Amino acid sequence: MLPRSLFAFATILLLGTPAAADEVRMEMRNQSGSERFVYEPDFIRVSPGDTVVFVPIDKGHNAVSIGGFGTGADQSINVGFNKEVSVTFDKPGIYGVKCTPHVGLGMVGIIVVGEVEVPEAARASIAKLPPKARQRLELLLGQVGRS
Ligand SMILES: [Cu+2]
């Protein structure tokens, strides 16, 4: 009786541990609400050590690094077309992704890992992207400082 209760107690302690890594989905979709060609959600906030799973709900999408946000996040992302891929982020930073065929339609997203601020250089670094992608990224970067 006693060992069993101790075991149950230890299990609760383990499950309640805040260091447990999370897994968050970022879906690649043809449509979400009134928006066409989107990552859903297009803004994800995680802690270092957490994993983002890119899920191809619809075919014809990929996710590759935008890069250049200047937060020191140098891990590159390259999710192939129609693949489900898990990416674990160890370093704090802001990671941008774009869909190669749909970046012109604004199919972009960001993953914020840990406590970071948007560097001044980040907005300049997206200046060369197509207008709709740039506008969406400016909105997404504007959310980074809010919790
Ligand atoms: Cu796409």
mmCIF file of N, CA and C and ligand atoms in Angstrom:
data_model
loop_
_atom_site.group_PDB
_atom_site.id
_atom_site.type_symbol
_atom_site.label_atom_id
_atom_site.label_comp_id
_atom_site.label_asym_id
_atom_site.label_seq_id
_atom_site.Cartn_x
_atom_site.Cartn_y
_atom_site.Cartn_z
ATOM 1 N N MET A 1 0.842 -1.210 0.000
ATOM 2 C CA MET A 1 0.000 0.000 0.000
ATOM 3 C C MET A 1 0.867 1.247 0.000
ATOM 4 N N LEU A 2 1.782 1.281 0.955
ATOM 5 C CA LEU A 2 2.600 2.490 1.039
ATOM 6 C C LEU A 2 3.483 2.707 -0.189
ATOM 7 N N PRO A 3 4.203 1.672 -0.657
ATOM 8 C CA PRO A 3 5.043 1.900 -1.851
ATOM 9 C C PRO A 3 4.215 2.369 -3.041
ATOM 10 N N ARG A 4 3.004 1.813 -3.181
ATOM 11 C CA ARG A 4 2.182 2.192 -4.323
ATOM 12 C C ARG A 4 1.792 3.666 -4.244
ATOM 13 N N SER A 5 1.415 4.157 -3.068
ATOM 14 C CA SER A 5 1.058 5.575 -2.939
ATOM 15 C C SER A 5 2.264 6.452 -3.205
ATOM 16 N N LEU A 6 3.412 5.974 -2.736
ATOM 17 C CA LEU A 6 4.628 6.752 -2.999
ATOM 18 C C LEU A 6 4.886 6.851 -4.499
ATOM 19 N N PHE A 7 4.671 5.746 -5.177
ATOM 20 C CA PHE A 7 4.877 5.727 -6.631
ATOM 21 C C PHE A 7 3.933 6.713 -7.322
ATOM 22 N N ALA A 8 2.667 6.691 -6.896
ATOM 23 C CA ALA A 8 1.681 7.607 -7.485
ATOM 24 C C ALA A 8 2.082 9.055 -7.234
ATOM 25 N N PHE A 9 2.540 9.316 -6.038
ATOM 26 C CA PHE A 9 2.962 10.679 -5.682
ATOM 27 C C PHE A 9 4.129 11.119 -6.552
ATOM 28 N N ALA A 10 5.109 10.208 -6.728
ATOM 29 C CA ALA A 10 6.275 10.536 -7.539
ATOM 30 C C ALA A 10 5.862 10.789 -8.991
ATOM 31 N N THR A 11 4.894 10.021 -9.477
ATOM 32 C CA THR A 11 4.414 10.197 -10.848
ATOM 33 C C THR A 11 3.797 11.574 -11.031
ATOM 34 N N ILE A 12 2.996 11.988 -10.064
ATOM 35 C CA ILE A 12 2.371 13.316 -10.135
ATOM 36 C C ILE A 12 3.452 14.398 -10.163
ATOM 37 N N LEU A 13 4.472 14.216 -9.332
ATOM 38 C CA LEU A 13 5.568 15.185 -9.311
ATOM 39 C C LEU A 13 6.237 15.282 -10.676
ATOM 40 N N LEU A 14 6.487 14.126 -11.291
ATOM 41 C CA LEU A 14 7.161 14.102 -12.589
ATOM 42 C C LEU A 14 6.322 14.765 -13.671
ATOM 43 N N LEU A 15 5.016 14.430 -13.689
ATOM 44 C CA LEU A 15 4.140 14.990 -14.721
ATOM 45 C C LEU A 15 3.989 16.494 -14.557
ATOM 46 N N GLY A 16 4.091 16.948 -13.331
ATOM 47 C CA GLY A 16 3.897 18.370 -13.062
ATOM 48 C C GLY A 16 5.141 19.198 -13.266
ATOM 49 N N THR A 17 6.197 18.571 -13.686
ATOM 50 C CA THR A 17 7.469 19.257 -13.807
ATOM 51 C C THR A 17 7.426 20.341 -14.905
ATOM 52 N N PRO A 18 7.792 21.577 -14.589
ATOM 53 C CA PRO A 18 7.668 22.647 -15.581
ATOM 54 C C PRO A 18 8.702 22.556 -16.698
ATOM 55 N N ALA A 19 9.729 21.732 -16.532
ATOM 56 C CA ALA A 19 10.774 21.622 -17.540
ATOM 57 C C ALA A 19 10.353 20.749 -18.717
ATOM 58 N N ALA A 20 9.181 20.105 -18.612
ATOM 59 C CA ALA A 20 8.736 19.230 -19.700
ATOM 60 C C ALA A 20 8.582 20.019 -20.992
ATOM 61 N N ALA A 21 9.167 19.506 -22.069
ATOM 62 C CA ALA A 21 9.130 20.214 -23.346
ATOM 63 C C ALA A 21 7.746 20.123 -23.964
ATOM 64 N N ASP A 22 7.338 21.212 -24.589
ATOM 65 C CA ASP A 22 6.046 21.258 -25.267
ATOM 66 C C ASP A 22 6.200 20.940 -26.747
ATOM 67 N N GLU A 23 5.079 20.558 -27.337
ATOM 68 C CA GLU A 23 5.026 20.320 -28.772
ATOM 69 C C GLU A 23 3.839 21.104 -29.304
ATOM 70 N N VAL A 24 4.089 21.988 -30.252
ATOM 71 C CA VAL A 24 3.044 22.864 -30.781
ATOM 72 C C VAL A 24 2.923 22.657 -32.283
ATOM 73 N N ARG A 25 1.689 22.619 -32.778
ATOM 74 C CA ARG A 25 1.468 22.414 -34.213
ATOM 75 C C ARG A 25 1.421 23.723 -34.979
ATOM 76 N N MET A 26 2.031 23.739 -36.144
ATOM 77 C CA MET A 26 1.846 24.828 -37.106
ATOM 78 C C MET A 26 1.347 24.163 -38.390
ATOM 79 N N GLU A 27 0.069 24.396 -38.702
ATOM 80 C CA GLU A 27 -0.535 23.724 -39.850
ATOM 81 C C GLU A 27 -0.306 24.521 -41.126
ATOM 82 N N MET A 28 -0.113 23.805 -42.222
ATOM 83 C CA MET A 28 0.032 24.439 -43.533
ATOM 84 C C MET A 28 -1.271 24.202 -44.278
ATOM 85 N N ARG A 29 -1.982 25.307 -44.564
ATOM 86 C CA ARG A 29 -3.360 25.201 -45.053
ATOM 87 C C ARG A 29 -3.617 26.046 -46.303
ATOM 88 N N ASN A 30 -4.561 25.594 -47.112
ATOM 89 C CA ASN A 30 -5.027 26.394 -48.248
ATOM 90 C C ASN A 30 -5.926 27.528 -47.775
ATOM 91 N N GLN A 31 -6.572 27.311 -46.649
ATOM 92 C CA GLN A 31 -7.551 28.284 -46.181
ATOM 93 C C GLN A 31 -7.716 28.186 -44.674
ATOM 94 N N SER A 32 -7.882 29.355 -44.033
ATOM 95 C CA SER A 32 -8.247 29.384 -42.628
ATOM 96 C C SER A 32 -9.147 30.588 -42.437
ATOM 97 N N GLY A 33 -10.428 30.343 -42.180
ATOM 98 C CA GLY A 33 -11.388 31.443 -42.154
ATOM 99 C C GLY A 33 -11.439 32.086 -43.525
ATOM 100 N N SER A 34 -11.257 33.404 -43.577
ATOM 101 C CA SER A 34 -11.304 34.099 -44.871
ATOM 102 C C SER A 34 -9.920 34.206 -45.500
ATOM 103 N N GLU A 35 -8.894 33.746 -44.788
ATOM 104 C CA GLU A 35 -7.516 33.869 -45.287
ATOM 105 C C GLU A 35 -7.146 32.668 -46.153
ATOM 106 N N ARG A 36 -6.508 32.968 -47.294
ATOM 107 C CA ARG A 36 -6.043 31.902 -48.184
ATOM 108 C C ARG A 36 -4.552 31.689 -47.989
ATOM 109 N N PHE A 37 -4.104 30.442 -48.057
ATOM 110 C CA PHE A 37 -2.691 30.075 -47.997
ATOM 111 C C PHE A 37 -2.015 30.612 -46.727
ATOM 112 N N VAL A 38 -2.177 29.877 -45.665
ATOM 113 C CA VAL A 38 -1.698 30.346 -44.370
ATOM 114 C C VAL A 38 -1.041 29.219 -43.561
ATOM 115 N N TYR A 39 -0.172 29.665 -42.663
ATOM 116 C CA TYR A 39 0.235 28.810 -41.545
ATOM 117 C C TYR A 39 -0.759 29.095 -40.431
ATOM 118 N N GLU A 40 -1.206 28.041 -39.794
ATOM 119 C CA GLU A 40 -2.213 28.209 -38.739
ATOM 120 C C GLU A 40 -1.770 27.474 -37.486
ATOM 121 N N PRO A 41 -1.386 28.189 -36.425
ATOM 122 C CA PRO A 41 -1.308 29.650 -36.357
ATOM 123 C C PRO A 41 -0.052 30.164 -37.057
ATOM 124 N N ASP A 42 -0.037 31.463 -37.355
ATOM 125 C CA ASP A 42 1.152 32.022 -38.009
ATOM 126 C C ASP A 42 2.080 32.696 -36.989
ATOM 127 N N PHE A 43 1.701 32.609 -35.718
ATOM 128 C CA PHE A 43 2.546 33.145 -34.642
ATOM 129 C C PHE A 43 2.567 32.116 -33.520
ATOM 130 N N ILE A 44 3.764 31.641 -33.205
ATOM 131 C CA ILE A 44 3.894 30.634 -32.150
ATOM 132 C C ILE A 44 4.969 31.090 -31.181
ATOM 133 N N ARG A 45 4.653 30.966 -29.898
ATOM 134 C CA ARG A 45 5.631 31.324 -28.867
ATOM 135 C C ARG A 45 5.942 30.065 -28.059
ATOM 136 N N VAL A 46 7.213 29.708 -27.996
ATOM 137 C CA VAL A 46 7.615 28.513 -27.247
ATOM 138 C C VAL A 46 8.837 28.835 -26.388
ATOM 139 N N SER A 47 9.214 27.866 -25.569
ATOM 140 C CA SER A 47 10.422 27.992 -24.757
ATOM 141 C C SER A 47 11.537 27.188 -25.410
ATOM 142 N N PRO A 48 12.799 27.553 -25.134
ATOM 143 C CA PRO A 48 13.904 26.748 -25.663
ATOM 144 C C PRO A 48 13.715 25.281 -25.276
ATOM 145 N N GLY A 49 13.970 24.391 -26.221
ATOM 146 C CA GLY A 49 13.781 22.964 -25.991
ATOM 147 C C GLY A 49 12.445 22.446 -26.483
ATOM 148 N N ASP A 50 11.526 23.367 -26.798
ATOM 149 C CA ASP A 50 10.211 22.952 -27.307
ATOM 150 C C ASP A 50 10.287 22.621 -28.799
ATOM 151 N N THR A 51 9.248 21.927 -29.250
ATOM 152 C CA THR A 51 9.212 21.451 -30.632
ATOM 153 C C THR A 51 7.995 22.008 -31.361
ATOM 154 N N VAL A 52 8.217 22.435 -32.582
ATOM 155 C CA VAL A 52 7.106 22.834 -33.456
ATOM 156 C C VAL A 52 6.958 21.760 -34.528
ATOM 157 N N VAL A 53 5.736 21.265 -34.676
ATOM 158 C CA VAL A 53 5.455 20.249 -35.688
ATOM 159 C C VAL A 53 4.734 20.920 -36.860
ATOM 160 N N PHE A 54 5.374 20.905 -38.012
ATOM 161 C CA PHE A 54 4.761 21.447 -39.224
ATOM 162 C C PHE A 54 3.879 20.357 -39.832
ATOM 163 N N VAL A 55 2.583 20.659 -39.959
ATOM 164 C CA VAL A 55 1.610 19.646 -40.381
ATOM 165 C C VAL A 55 0.974 20.050 -41.721
ATOM 166 N N PRO A 56 1.172 19.230 -42.762
ATOM 167 C CA PRO A 56 0.600 19.561 -44.075
ATOM 168 C C PRO A 56 -0.865 19.166 -44.174
ATOM 169 N N ILE A 57 -1.754 20.053 -43.714
ATOM 170 C CA ILE A 57 -3.191 19.787 -43.826
ATOM 171 C C ILE A 57 -3.588 19.733 -45.302
ATOM 172 N N ASP A 58 -3.056 20.665 -46.092
ATOM 173 C CA ASP A 58 -3.294 20.667 -47.538
ATOM 174 C C ASP A 58 -1.958 20.503 -48.249
ATOM 175 N N LYS A 59 -2.014 20.011 -49.480
ATOM 176 C CA LYS A 59 -0.784 19.787 -50.242
ATOM 177 C C LYS A 59 -0.301 21.076 -50.909
ATOM 178 N N GLY A 60 0.997 21.076 -51.256
ATOM 179 C CA GLY A 60 1.545 22.171 -52.058
ATOM 180 C C GLY A 60 2.213 23.267 -51.260
ATOM 181 N N HIS A 61 2.483 23.002 -49.961
ATOM 182 C CA HIS A 61 3.124 24.016 -49.130
ATOM 183 C C HIS A 61 4.423 23.478 -48.535
ATOM 184 N N ASN A 62 5.353 24.389 -48.321
ATOM 185 C CA ASN A 62 6.567 24.049 -47.593
ATOM 186 C C ASN A 62 6.825 25.151 -46.555
ATOM 187 N N ALA A 63 7.941 25.050 -45.856
ATOM 188 C CA ALA A 63 8.300 26.083 -44.877
ATOM 189 C C ALA A 63 9.812 26.178 -44.834
ATOM 190 N N VAL A 64 10.327 27.306 -45.321
ATOM 191 C CA VAL A 64 11.774 27.512 -45.291
ATOM 192 C C VAL A 64 12.087 28.805 -44.549
ATOM 193 N N SER A 65 13.282 28.854 -43.984
ATOM 194 C CA SER A 65 13.686 29.998 -43.183
ATOM 195 C C SER A 65 13.640 31.299 -43.971
ATOM 196 N N ILE A 66 13.176 32.341 -43.327
ATOM 197 C CA ILE A 66 13.332 33.688 -43.869
ATOM 198 C C ILE A 66 14.684 34.208 -43.398
ATOM 199 N N GLY A 67 14.959 34.051 -42.109
ATOM 200 C CA GLY A 67 16.261 34.460 -41.588
ATOM 201 C C GLY A 67 16.429 35.966 -41.561
ATOM 202 N N GLY A 68 17.545 36.387 -41.020
ATOM 203 C CA GLY A 68 17.896 37.796 -41.051
ATOM 204 C C GLY A 68 17.170 38.672 -40.052
ATOM 205 N N PHE A 69 16.585 38.085 -39.021
ATOM 206 C CA PHE A 69 15.914 38.916 -38.017
ATOM 207 C C PHE A 69 16.895 39.510 -37.017
ATOM 208 N N GLY A 70 18.128 39.010 -37.046
ATOM 209 C CA GLY A 70 19.154 39.617 -36.205
ATOM 210 C C GLY A 70 19.028 39.322 -34.731
ATOM 211 N N THR A 71 18.345 38.235 -34.377
ATOM 212 C CA THR A 71 18.220 37.899 -32.957
ATOM 213 C C THR A 71 19.223 36.828 -32.545
ATOM 214 N N GLY A 72 20.097 36.440 -33.460
ATOM 215 C CA GLY A 72 21.066 35.400 -33.150
ATOM 216 C C GLY A 72 20.528 34.008 -33.390
ATOM 217 N N ALA A 73 19.288 33.929 -33.882
ATOM 218 C CA ALA A 73 18.691 32.629 -34.175
ATOM 219 C C ALA A 73 19.216 32.155 -35.526
ATOM 220 N N ASP A 74 20.116 31.170 -35.503
ATOM 221 C CA ASP A 74 20.755 30.775 -36.764
ATOM 222 C C ASP A 74 20.328 29.382 -37.234
ATOM 223 N N GLN A 75 19.397 28.770 -36.516
ATOM 224 C CA GLN A 75 18.944 27.435 -36.922
ATOM 225 C C GLN A 75 18.080 27.561 -38.179
ATOM 226 N N SER A 76 18.443 26.815 -39.208
ATOM 227 C CA SER A 76 17.647 26.957 -40.429
ATOM 228 C C SER A 76 16.538 25.916 -40.459
ATOM 229 N N ILE A 77 15.436 26.323 -41.061
ATOM 230 C CA ILE A 77 14.254 25.470 -41.153
ATOM 231 C C ILE A 77 14.048 25.140 -42.623
ATOM 232 N N ASN A 78 13.829 23.868 -42.903
ATOM 233 C CA ASN A 78 13.574 23.468 -44.285
ATOM 234 C C ASN A 78 12.605 22.288 -44.287
ATOM 235 N N VAL A 79 11.323 22.632 -44.287
ATOM 236 C CA VAL A 79 10.273 21.619 -44.279
ATOM 237 C C VAL A 79 9.811 21.408 -45.716
ATOM 238 N N GLY A 80 10.019 20.212 -46.239
ATOM 239 C CA GLY A 80 9.675 19.924 -47.630
ATOM 240 C C GLY A 80 8.177 19.903 -47.873
ATOM 241 N N PHE A 81 7.814 19.941 -49.134
ATOM 242 C CA PHE A 81 6.405 19.926 -49.520
ATOM 243 C C PHE A 81 5.716 18.662 -49.014
ATOM 244 N N ASN A 82 4.513 18.858 -48.456
ATOM 245 C CA ASN A 82 3.623 17.750 -48.077
ATOM 246 C C ASN A 82 4.242 16.830 -47.031
ATOM 247 N N LYS A 83 5.131 17.366 -46.220
ATOM 248 C CA LYS A 83 5.762 16.542 -45.188
ATOM 249 C C LYS A 83 5.391 17.055 -43.804
ATOM 250 N N GLU A 84 5.245 16.091 -42.878
ATOM 251 C CA GLU A 84 5.115 16.490 -41.481
ATOM 252 C C GLU A 84 6.500 16.405 -40.867
ATOM 253 N N VAL A 85 6.962 17.529 -40.341
ATOM 254 C CA VAL A 85 8.326 17.601 -39.829
ATOM 255 C C VAL A 85 8.317 18.275 -38.454
ATOM 256 N N SER A 86 9.049 17.679 -37.517
ATOM 257 C CA SER A 86 9.194 18.270 -36.187
ATOM 258 C C SER A 86 10.523 18.997 -36.097
ATOM 259 N N VAL A 87 10.472 20.212 -35.586
ATOM 260 C CA VAL A 87 11.691 21.001 -35.421
ATOM 261 C C VAL A 87 11.792 21.418 -33.962
ATOM 262 N N THR A 88 12.890 21.048 -33.317
ATOM 263 C CA THR A 88 13.105 21.438 -31.925
ATOM 264 C C THR A 88 14.025 22.655 -31.885
ATOM 265 N N PHE A 89 13.592 23.665 -31.138
ATOM 266 C CA PHE A 89 14.341 24.915 -31.064
ATOM 267 C C PHE A 89 15.058 25.009 -29.725
ATOM 268 N N ASP A 90 16.379 25.097 -29.772
ATOM 269 C CA ASP A 90 17.156 25.155 -28.540
ATOM 270 C C ASP A 90 17.599 26.570 -28.189
ATOM 271 N N LYS A 91 17.791 27.394 -29.213
ATOM 272 C CA LYS A 91 18.311 28.748 -28.958
ATOM 273 C C LYS A 91 17.206 29.793 -29.028
ATOM 274 N N PRO A 92 17.198 30.727 -28.069
ATOM 275 C CA PRO A 92 16.219 31.818 -28.129
ATOM 276 C C PRO A 92 16.389 32.624 -29.417
ATOM 277 N N GLY A 93 15.310 33.148 -29.897
ATOM 278 C CA GLY A 93 15.374 33.979 -31.094
ATOM 279 C C GLY A 93 14.034 34.038 -31.787
ATOM 280 N N ILE A 94 14.018 34.735 -32.907
ATOM 281 C CA ILE A 94 12.812 34.821 -33.729
ATOM 282 C C ILE A 94 13.102 34.115 -35.045
ATOM 283 N N TYR A 95 12.304 33.098 -35.323
ATOM 284 C CA TYR A 95 12.510 32.283 -36.513
ATOM 285 C C TYR A 95 11.358 32.535 -37.482
ATOM 286 N N GLY A 96 11.692 33.003 -38.683
ATOM 287 C CA GLY A 96 10.659 33.258 -39.682
ATOM 288 C C GLY A 96 10.624 32.141 -40.700
ATOM 289 N N VAL A 97 9.421 31.812 -41.166
ATOM 290 C CA VAL A 97 9.285 30.836 -42.259
ATOM 291 C C VAL A 97 8.400 31.417 -43.350
ATOM 292 N N LYS A 98 8.688 30.964 -44.567
ATOM 293 C CA LYS A 98 7.853 31.337 -45.707
ATOM 294 C C LYS A 98 7.603 30.098 -46.542
ATOM 295 N N CYS A 99 6.477 30.126 -47.258
ATOM 296 C CA CYS A 99 6.152 29.067 -48.203
ATOM 297 C C CYS A 99 6.636 29.539 -49.571
ATOM 298 N N THR A 100 7.507 28.751 -50.189
ATOM 299 C CA THR A 100 8.128 29.203 -51.441
ATOM 300 C C THR A 100 7.104 29.617 -52.506
ATOM 301 N N PRO A 101 6.090 28.780 -52.826
ATOM 302 C CA PRO A 101 5.157 29.211 -53.868
ATOM 303 C C PRO A 101 4.168 30.293 -53.442
ATOM 304 N N HIS A 102 3.984 30.506 -52.155
ATOM 305 C CA HIS A 102 2.922 31.417 -51.714
ATOM 306 C C HIS A 102 3.403 32.606 -50.899
ATOM 307 N N VAL A 103 4.718 32.843 -50.871
ATOM 308 C CA VAL A 103 5.199 33.987 -50.098
ATOM 309 C C VAL A 103 4.638 35.291 -50.665
ATOM 310 N N GLY A 104 4.439 35.318 -51.988
ATOM 311 C CA GLY A 104 3.868 36.511 -52.619
ATOM 312 C C GLY A 104 2.434 36.768 -52.200
ATOM 313 N N LEU A 105 1.765 35.713 -51.710
ATOM 314 C CA LEU A 105 0.384 35.850 -51.231
ATOM 315 C C LEU A 105 0.356 36.034 -49.713
ATOM 316 N N GLY A 106 1.533 36.163 -49.128
ATOM 317 C CA GLY A 106 1.599 36.448 -47.694
ATOM 318 C C GLY A 106 1.657 35.222 -46.810
ATOM 319 N N MET A 107 2.085 34.073 -47.361
ATOM 320 C CA MET A 107 2.160 32.871 -46.521
ATOM 321 C C MET A 107 3.494 32.846 -45.783
ATOM 322 N N VAL A 108 3.466 33.456 -44.606
ATOM 323 C CA VAL A 108 4.647 33.552 -43.747
ATOM 324 C C VAL A 108 4.217 33.323 -42.298
ATOM 325 N N GLY A 109 5.172 33.002 -41.454
ATOM 326 C CA GLY A 109 4.873 32.827 -40.040
ATOM 327 C C GLY A 109 6.133 33.032 -39.226
ATOM 328 N N ILE A 110 5.965 33.242 -37.927
ATOM 329 C CA ILE A 110 7.144 33.328 -37.062
ATOM 330 C C ILE A 110 6.970 32.466 -35.816
ATOM 331 N N ILE A 111 8.119 31.994 -35.352
ATOM 332 C CA ILE A 111 8.177 31.219 -34.119
ATOM 333 C C ILE A 111 9.109 31.967 -33.180
ATOM 334 N N VAL A 112 8.588 32.363 -32.047
ATOM 335 C CA VAL A 112 9.374 33.107 -31.073
ATOM 336 C C VAL A 112 9.804 32.131 -29.985
ATOM 337 N N VAL A 113 11.105 31.996 -29.811
ATOM 338 C CA VAL A 113 11.644 31.053 -28.833
ATOM 339 C C VAL A 113 12.266 31.835 -27.682
ATOM 340 N N GLY A 114 11.694 31.668 -26.502
ATOM 341 C CA GLY A 114 12.231 32.304 -25.310
ATOM 342 C C GLY A 114 11.904 33.789 -25.250
ATOM 343 N N GLU A 115 12.628 34.460 -24.357
ATOM 344 C CA GLU A 115 12.423 35.891 -24.133
ATOM 345 C C GLU A 115 13.302 36.669 -25.097
ATOM 346 N N VAL A 116 12.696 37.283 -26.085
ATOM 347 C CA VAL A 116 13.482 38.058 -27.049
ATOM 348 C C VAL A 116 12.784 39.370 -27.363
ATOM 349 N N GLU A 117 13.569 40.306 -27.849
ATOM 350 C CA GLU A 117 13.010 41.551 -28.354
ATOM 351 C C GLU A 117 13.288 41.614 -29.847
ATOM 352 N N VAL A 118 12.500 42.403 -30.531
ATOM 353 C CA VAL A 118 12.702 42.554 -31.969
ATOM 354 C C VAL A 118 13.802 43.588 -32.198
ATOM 355 N N PRO A 119 14.927 43.172 -32.800
ATOM 356 C CA PRO A 119 15.988 44.140 -33.047
ATOM 357 C C PRO A 119 15.543 45.161 -34.103
ATOM 358 N N GLU A 120 16.147 46.334 -34.057
ATOM 359 C CA GLU A 120 15.855 47.370 -35.055
ATOM 360 C C GLU A 120 16.050 46.834 -36.469
ATOM 361 N N ALA A 121 17.076 45.997 -36.628
ATOM 362 C CA ALA A 121 17.429 45.494 -37.961
ATOM 363 C C ALA A 121 16.372 44.558 -38.535
ATOM 364 N N ALA A 122 15.502 44.019 -37.690
ATOM 365 C CA ALA A 122 14.551 43.004 -38.158
ATOM 366 C C ALA A 122 13.621 43.563 -39.226
ATOM 367 N N ARG A 123 13.107 44.760 -39.001
ATOM 368 C CA ARG A 123 12.147 45.311 -39.954
ATOM 369 C C ARG A 123 12.819 45.646 -41.277
ATOM 370 N N ALA A 124 14.071 46.106 -41.201
ATOM 371 C CA ALA A 124 14.802 46.381 -42.440
ATOM 372 C C ALA A 124 15.067 45.087 -43.203
ATOM 373 N N SER A 125 15.270 44.000 -42.461
ATOM 374 C CA SER A 125 15.641 42.743 -43.107
ATOM 375 C C SER A 125 14.493 42.110 -43.890
ATOM 376 N N ILE A 126 13.259 42.556 -43.640
ATOM 377 C CA ILE A 126 12.138 41.990 -44.390
ATOM 378 C C ILE A 126 11.723 42.907 -45.544
ATOM 379 N N ALA A 127 12.465 43.990 -45.726
ATOM 380 C CA ALA A 127 12.084 45.003 -46.720
ATOM 381 C C ALA A 127 12.045 44.459 -48.142
ATOM 382 N N LYS A 128 12.848 43.423 -48.400
ATOM 383 C CA LYS A 128 12.909 42.929 -49.782
ATOM 384 C C LYS A 128 11.877 41.848 -50.087
ATOM 385 N N LEU A 129 11.080 41.486 -49.108
ATOM 386 C CA LEU A 129 10.038 40.476 -49.344
ATOM 387 C C LEU A 129 8.852 41.110 -50.098
ATOM 388 N N PRO A 130 8.045 40.280 -50.740
ATOM 389 C CA PRO A 130 6.854 40.809 -51.417
ATOM 390 C C PRO A 130 5.966 41.558 -50.427
ATOM 391 N N PRO A 131 5.224 42.578 -50.904
ATOM 392 C CA PRO A 131 4.471 43.459 -49.994
ATOM 393 C C PRO A 131 3.556 42.737 -49.012
ATOM 394 N N LYS A 132 2.809 41.737 -49.484
ATOM 395 C CA LYS A 132 1.858 41.100 -48.569
ATOM 396 C C LYS A 132 2.577 40.318 -47.468
ATOM 397 N N ALA A 133 3.702 39.687 -47.821
ATOM 398 C CA ALA A 133 4.501 38.963 -46.824
ATOM 399 C C ALA A 133 5.091 39.944 -45.816
ATOM 400 N N ARG A 134 5.562 41.071 -46.332
ATOM 401 C CA ARG A 134 6.181 42.077 -45.465
ATOM 402 C C ARG A 134 5.150 42.646 -44.487
ATOM 403 N N GLN A 135 3.953 42.942 -45.003
ATOM 404 C CA GLN A 135 2.919 43.505 -44.122
ATOM 405 C C GLN A 135 2.554 42.526 -43.006
ATOM 406 N N ARG A 136 2.422 41.256 -43.389
ATOM 407 C CA ARG A 136 2.042 40.274 -42.365
ATOM 408 C C ARG A 136 3.153 40.102 -41.339
ATOM 409 N N LEU A 137 4.406 40.091 -41.819
ATOM 410 C CA LEU A 137 5.522 39.935 -40.881
ATOM 411 C C LEU A 137 5.631 41.128 -39.939
ATOM 412 N N GLU A 138 5.343 42.333 -40.445
ATOM 413 C CA GLU A 138 5.378 43.497 -39.567
ATOM 414 C C GLU A 138 4.331 43.359 -38.453
ATOM 415 N N LEU A 139 3.150 42.855 -38.808
ATOM 416 C CA LEU A 139 2.119 42.609 -37.792
ATOM 417 C C LEU A 139 2.590 41.565 -36.784
ATOM 418 N N LEU A 140 3.183 40.486 -37.302
ATOM 419 C CA LEU A 140 3.624 39.395 -36.419
ATOM 420 C C LEU A 140 4.748 39.866 -35.503
ATOM 421 N N LEU A 141 5.696 40.617 -36.059
ATOM 422 C CA LEU A 141 6.800 41.114 -35.229
ATOM 423 C C LEU A 141 6.284 42.068 -34.155
ATOM 424 N N GLY A 142 5.184 42.771 -34.495
ATOM 425 C CA GLY A 142 4.579 43.676 -33.517
ATOM 426 C C GLY A 142 3.986 42.952 -32.324
ATOM 427 N N GLN A 143 3.729 41.644 -32.475
ATOM 428 C CA GLN A 143 3.167 40.865 -31.363
ATOM 429 C C GLN A 143 4.227 40.281 -30.442
ATOM 430 N N VAL A 144 5.493 40.353 -30.865
ATOM 431 C CA VAL A 144 6.549 39.657 -30.110
ATOM 432 C C VAL A 144 6.671 40.180 -28.685
ATOM 433 N N GLY A 145 6.584 41.489 -28.526
ATOM 434 C CA GLY A 145 6.765 42.089 -27.202
ATOM 435 C C GLY A 145 5.600 41.890 -26.263
ATOM 436 N N ARG A 146 4.446 41.457 -26.782
ATOM 437 C CA ARG A 146 3.270 41.259 -25.924
ATOM 438 C C ARG A 146 3.203 39.794 -25.488
ATOM 439 N N SER A 147 2.722 39.584 -24.289
ATOM 440 C CA SER A 147 2.663 38.197 -23.832
ATOM 441 C C SER A 147 1.253 37.652 -23.921
HETATM 442 CU CU CU B 1 1.956 27.575 -49.452
#
